[in-house]
Amino acid sequence: MLNRIRPALGRVLTPIGRTVARTGVSPNAITVIGTAGVAAGALVLFPRGEFFWGTMVITAFVLFDMLDGAVARVTGKISKFGAFLDSTMDRVADAAIFSGLMIGLYRDGQHALAGVALFCLVAGVVVSYAKARAEGLGYTCNVGIAERAERLIVALVAAGFDGLGVPYILAIALWALAVLSTVTVGQRFATVYAQAKDDPAPKPAAPGRTSAPAGGSGASAAGNEEDEENGEKAHAKAGPQPRR
């Protein structure tokens, strides 16, 4: 849903990326540092109930992490491994954020809401994997009302205001995310099913020849998880790419 602002965001980040590139820091280092900072803020501060300061730390490192793609472009250090690292670290960051919320809520005695946070974590993983697996099989899956950027914004804004004492906002946000993530999974399943049912039946392998394992190259391609924080972020993105 935030796809429309990505080109403008890329134009803003590019000059900042040039400045950062002059320091000599590599895009992969930015990715790892950003993820480590997010994980530290989420797993150290959120479990202690410091939702406001945890959100501030996480937001700062999320913004820093957004520079990896810009630095990769201006330095020419674009690589498939960089894209793989970036997407994998995004999954680590997401897991840390919702795990931290879950632990903090559980310690505060809000056991039901902690369970909702856990559901949001799992649903977010399924949303990402459904997209990656669909593309690995050759389908398009550019649908969803709760992609990664939307999920992070809702969760972090709600956590920050909860830390300032605004009542019920985190509960409302997590329940909404649980519903929206479930809807997004359904949208992606329906989109892929509509394409799959029109596919011709696969031809049987010729006698004496070994067929490729189920999933084949799609299984390996499925490892390329979606990068939803910003459209300029993955290191392998040398030009416009379809939204994941």
Short mmCIF file of C-alpha atoms in Angstrom, two decimals:
data_model
loop_
_atom_site.label_atom_id
_atom_site.label_comp_id
_atom_site.label_asym_id
_atom_site.label_seq_id
_atom_site.Cartn_x
_atom_site.Cartn_y
_atom_site.Cartn_z
CA MET A 1 0.00 0.00 0.00
CA LEU A 2 2.97 2.29 0.49
CA ASN A 3 4.40 1.52 -2.96
CA ARG A 4 3.50 4.94 -4.32
CA ILE A 5 5.97 6.77 -2.09
CA ARG A 6 8.94 4.48 -2.79
CA PRO A 7 10.30 6.34 -5.86
CA ALA A 8 10.24 9.61 -3.90
CA LEU A 9 11.88 7.91 -0.94
CA GLY A 10 14.63 6.62 -3.21
CA ARG A 11 15.33 10.13 -4.48
CA VAL A 12 15.68 11.35 -0.88
CA LEU A 13 17.96 8.49 0.17
CA THR A 14 20.35 8.65 -2.80
CA PRO A 15 22.18 11.88 -1.78
CA ILE A 16 22.35 10.63 1.82
CA GLY A 17 23.77 7.38 0.48
CA ARG A 18 26.53 9.31 -1.33
CA THR A 19 27.51 10.99 1.94
CA VAL A 20 27.56 7.70 3.83
CA ALA A 21 29.53 6.03 1.04
CA ARG A 22 32.37 8.51 1.54
CA THR A 23 32.98 7.01 4.98
CA GLY A 24 33.90 3.70 3.37
CA VAL A 25 31.20 1.66 5.10
CA SER A 26 29.88 -1.15 2.89
CA PRO A 27 26.20 -1.79 2.13
CA ASN A 28 26.40 -5.21 3.80
CA ALA A 29 27.84 -3.62 6.95
CA ILE A 30 24.93 -1.17 7.03
CA THR A 31 22.49 -4.07 6.74
CA VAL A 32 24.08 -6.00 9.61
CA ILE A 33 24.50 -2.95 11.87
CA GLY A 34 20.91 -1.86 11.26
CA THR A 35 19.54 -5.30 12.06
CA ALA A 36 21.71 -5.65 15.17
CA GLY A 37 20.47 -2.28 16.44
CA VAL A 38 16.83 -3.16 15.82
CA ALA A 39 17.23 -6.52 17.55
CA ALA A 40 19.00 -4.94 20.54
CA GLY A 41 16.33 -2.28 20.98
CA ALA A 42 13.52 -4.81 20.67
CA LEU A 43 14.96 -7.60 22.81
CA VAL A 44 16.50 -5.42 25.54
CA LEU A 45 14.01 -2.58 25.97
CA PHE A 46 10.64 -4.07 25.00
CA PRO A 47 10.85 -6.99 27.48
CA ARG A 48 11.50 -4.43 30.25
CA GLY A 49 8.33 -2.57 29.30
CA GLU A 50 10.28 0.36 27.84
CA PHE A 51 8.07 0.55 24.76
CA PHE A 52 8.67 4.23 24.02
CA TRP A 53 12.46 4.14 24.18
CA GLY A 54 12.53 0.79 22.49
CA THR A 55 10.55 2.27 19.62
CA MET A 56 12.93 5.23 19.37
CA VAL A 57 15.99 2.98 19.18
CA ILE A 58 14.35 0.64 16.67
CA THR A 59 13.19 3.52 14.47
CA ALA A 60 16.67 5.04 14.40
CA PHE A 61 18.24 1.78 13.25
CA VAL A 62 15.44 1.08 10.76
CA LEU A 63 16.14 4.44 9.14
CA PHE A 64 19.88 3.68 9.10
CA ASP A 65 19.22 0.27 7.57
CA MET A 66 17.29 1.89 4.71
CA LEU A 67 20.55 3.38 3.42
CA ASP A 68 22.09 0.07 2.35
CA GLY A 69 20.44 0.06 -1.07
CA ALA A 70 21.34 3.71 -1.72
CA VAL A 71 24.99 3.11 -0.78
CA ALA A 72 25.07 -0.01 -2.97
CA ARG A 73 23.86 1.96 -5.98
CA VAL A 74 26.17 4.94 -5.65
CA THR A 75 29.23 2.72 -5.03
CA GLY A 76 28.34 0.10 -7.61
CA LYS A 77 28.51 -2.63 -4.95
CA ILE A 78 25.32 -4.34 -6.08
CA SER A 79 25.25 -8.08 -5.55
CA LYS A 80 22.85 -10.98 -5.28
CA PHE A 81 24.37 -11.88 -1.93
CA GLY A 82 23.62 -8.35 -0.72
CA ALA A 83 19.97 -8.78 -1.66
CA PHE A 84 19.88 -12.18 0.07
CA LEU A 85 21.51 -10.76 3.21
CA ASP A 86 19.17 -7.78 3.25
CA SER A 87 16.00 -9.85 2.98
CA THR A 88 17.18 -12.39 5.53
CA MET A 89 18.10 -9.69 8.04
CA ASP A 90 14.66 -8.14 7.57
CA ARG A 91 13.13 -11.40 8.79
CA VAL A 92 15.45 -11.33 11.83
CA ALA A 93 14.45 -7.73 12.62
CA ASP A 94 10.73 -8.48 12.32
CA ALA A 95 11.05 -11.52 14.58
CA ALA A 96 12.96 -9.49 17.18
CA ILE A 97 10.36 -6.71 17.25
CA PHE A 98 7.35 -8.95 17.76
CA SER A 99 9.23 -11.28 20.11
CA GLY A 100 10.21 -8.30 22.26
CA LEU A 101 6.61 -7.09 22.34
CA MET A 102 5.40 -10.58 23.20
CA ILE A 103 7.86 -10.95 26.10
CA GLY A 104 7.13 -7.47 27.43
CA LEU A 105 3.37 -8.02 27.34
CA TYR A 106 3.66 -11.45 28.95
CA ARG A 107 5.80 -10.07 31.78
CA ASP A 108 3.21 -7.34 32.27
CA GLY A 109 0.52 -9.98 32.76
CA GLN A 110 -1.18 -9.37 29.41
CA HIS A 111 -0.99 -12.99 28.36
CA ALA A 112 -3.76 -12.89 25.75
CA LEU A 113 -2.23 -9.88 24.03
CA ALA A 114 1.17 -11.56 24.12
CA GLY A 115 -0.42 -14.42 22.21
CA VAL A 116 -1.73 -11.95 19.62
CA ALA A 117 1.81 -10.57 19.20
CA LEU A 118 3.04 -14.12 18.60
CA PHE A 119 0.31 -14.62 16.00
CA CYS A 120 1.39 -11.40 14.26
CA LEU A 121 4.97 -12.68 14.16
CA VAL A 122 3.97 -15.98 12.56
CA ALA A 123 1.50 -14.36 10.16
CA GLY A 124 4.17 -11.92 9.00
CA VAL A 125 6.50 -14.80 8.19
CA VAL A 126 3.75 -16.54 6.20
CA VAL A 127 2.96 -13.33 4.30
CA SER A 128 6.60 -13.01 3.25
CA TYR A 129 7.09 -16.68 2.44
CA ALA A 130 3.90 -16.93 0.37
CA LYS A 131 5.17 -14.11 -1.82
CA ALA A 132 8.66 -15.55 -2.18
CA ARG A 133 7.44 -19.07 -2.91
CA ALA A 134 4.93 -17.85 -5.48
CA GLU A 135 7.61 -15.94 -7.34
CA GLY A 136 9.92 -18.95 -7.14
CA LEU A 137 7.24 -20.94 -8.97
CA GLY A 138 6.85 -18.28 -11.63
CA TYR A 139 3.64 -16.64 -10.41
CA THR A 140 3.01 -13.00 -9.57
CA CYS A 141 1.79 -12.14 -6.08
CA ASN A 142 1.78 -8.35 -5.84
CA VAL A 143 -1.18 -8.11 -3.50
CA GLY A 144 -1.71 -7.50 0.18
CA ILE A 145 -3.07 -4.82 2.48
CA ALA A 146 -0.53 -5.49 5.25
CA GLU A 147 2.95 -5.78 3.77
CA ARG A 148 6.13 -5.37 5.79
CA ALA A 149 6.25 -1.57 5.84
CA GLU A 150 2.64 -1.29 6.95
CA ARG A 151 3.10 -3.90 9.67
CA LEU A 152 6.18 -2.18 11.10
CA ILE A 153 4.63 1.28 11.06
CA VAL A 154 1.47 0.14 12.84
CA ALA A 155 3.36 -1.90 15.45
CA LEU A 156 6.01 0.71 16.23
CA VAL A 157 3.68 3.71 16.33
CA ALA A 158 1.33 1.85 18.66
CA ALA A 159 4.19 0.65 20.89
CA GLY A 160 5.59 4.16 21.11
CA PHE A 161 2.27 5.71 22.13
CA ASP A 162 1.67 2.86 24.57
CA GLY A 163 5.00 3.75 26.17
CA LEU A 164 3.72 7.30 26.58
CA GLY A 165 0.68 6.01 28.45
CA VAL A 166 -1.99 6.06 25.73
CA PRO A 167 -4.43 3.31 26.78
CA TYR A 168 -5.57 0.43 24.56
CA ILE A 169 -3.65 1.62 21.49
CA LEU A 170 -1.22 -1.32 21.43
CA ALA A 171 -4.02 -3.84 21.92
CA ILE A 172 -6.05 -2.29 19.09
CA ALA A 173 -3.01 -2.21 16.80
CA LEU A 174 -1.99 -5.83 17.44
CA TRP A 175 -5.52 -7.17 16.96
CA ALA A 176 -5.82 -5.12 13.75
CA LEU A 177 -2.47 -6.45 12.52
CA ALA A 178 -3.57 -10.01 13.27
CA VAL A 179 -6.70 -9.56 11.17
CA LEU A 180 -4.99 -7.65 8.34
CA SER A 181 -2.11 -10.12 8.13
CA THR A 182 -4.59 -12.98 7.89
CA VAL A 183 -6.44 -11.17 5.12
CA THR A 184 -3.15 -10.58 3.30
CA VAL A 185 -2.29 -14.29 3.46
CA GLY A 186 -5.73 -15.05 2.03
CA GLN A 187 -5.25 -12.51 -0.76
CA ARG A 188 -1.94 -14.07 -1.75
CA PHE A 189 -3.30 -17.62 -1.65
CA ALA A 190 -6.27 -16.60 -3.81
CA THR A 191 -4.04 -14.77 -6.30
CA VAL A 192 -1.69 -17.73 -6.72
CA TYR A 193 -4.55 -20.22 -6.89
CA ALA A 194 -6.19 -18.25 -9.68
CA GLN A 195 -2.96 -18.42 -11.69
CA ALA A 196 -2.18 -22.04 -10.82
CA LYS A 197 -5.53 -23.46 -11.90
CA ASP A 198 -4.97 -22.08 -15.41
CA ASP A 199 -1.54 -23.71 -15.74
CA PRO A 200 -1.29 -26.68 -18.10
CA ALA A 201 -0.66 -30.02 -16.42
CA PRO A 202 3.09 -30.81 -16.20
CA LYS A 203 4.35 -33.33 -18.72
CA PRO A 204 5.62 -36.66 -17.33
CA ALA A 205 9.39 -37.12 -17.36
CA ALA A 206 10.82 -39.14 -20.25
CA PRO A 207 11.76 -42.76 -19.37
CA GLY A 208 15.29 -43.10 -18.09
CA ARG A 209 15.61 -39.45 -17.15
CA THR A 210 15.60 -38.17 -13.62
CA SER A 211 13.11 -35.41 -13.05
CA ALA A 212 14.00 -32.41 -10.96
CA PRO A 213 12.96 -32.51 -7.32
CA ALA A 214 9.61 -31.00 -6.55
CA GLY A 215 10.02 -27.28 -6.28
CA GLY A 216 13.31 -27.43 -8.20
CA SER A 217 14.74 -24.04 -8.80
CA GLY A 218 11.63 -22.57 -7.23
CA ALA A 219 12.66 -23.99 -3.87
CA SER A 220 15.92 -22.12 -3.96
CA ALA A 221 14.28 -19.01 -5.30
CA ALA A 222 11.84 -19.14 -2.45
CA GLY A 223 14.68 -18.25 -0.13
CA ASN A 224 14.65 -14.75 -1.56
CA GLU A 225 12.25 -13.30 0.97
CA GLU A 226 10.38 -10.11 0.24
CA ASP A 227 11.98 -6.75 0.96
CA GLU A 228 9.12 -4.49 1.98
CA GLU A 229 10.76 -1.75 3.94
CA ASN A 230 11.47 0.35 0.86
CA GLY A 231 11.65 -0.29 -2.83
CA GLU A 232 15.21 0.99 -3.04
CA LYS A 233 16.63 -1.27 -0.39
CA ALA A 234 17.71 -4.62 -1.85
CA HIS A 235 21.28 -4.47 -3.13
CA ALA A 236 20.43 -6.36 -6.29
CA LYS A 237 17.92 -3.73 -7.37
CA ALA A 238 19.69 -1.96 -10.16
CA GLY A 239 16.42 -0.73 -11.61
CA PRO A 240 12.68 -0.78 -10.96
CA GLN A 241 11.55 -4.13 -9.64
CA PRO A 242 8.11 -5.59 -8.98
CA ARG A 243 6.76 -5.10 -5.48
CA ARG A 244 6.93 -8.00 -3.06
#
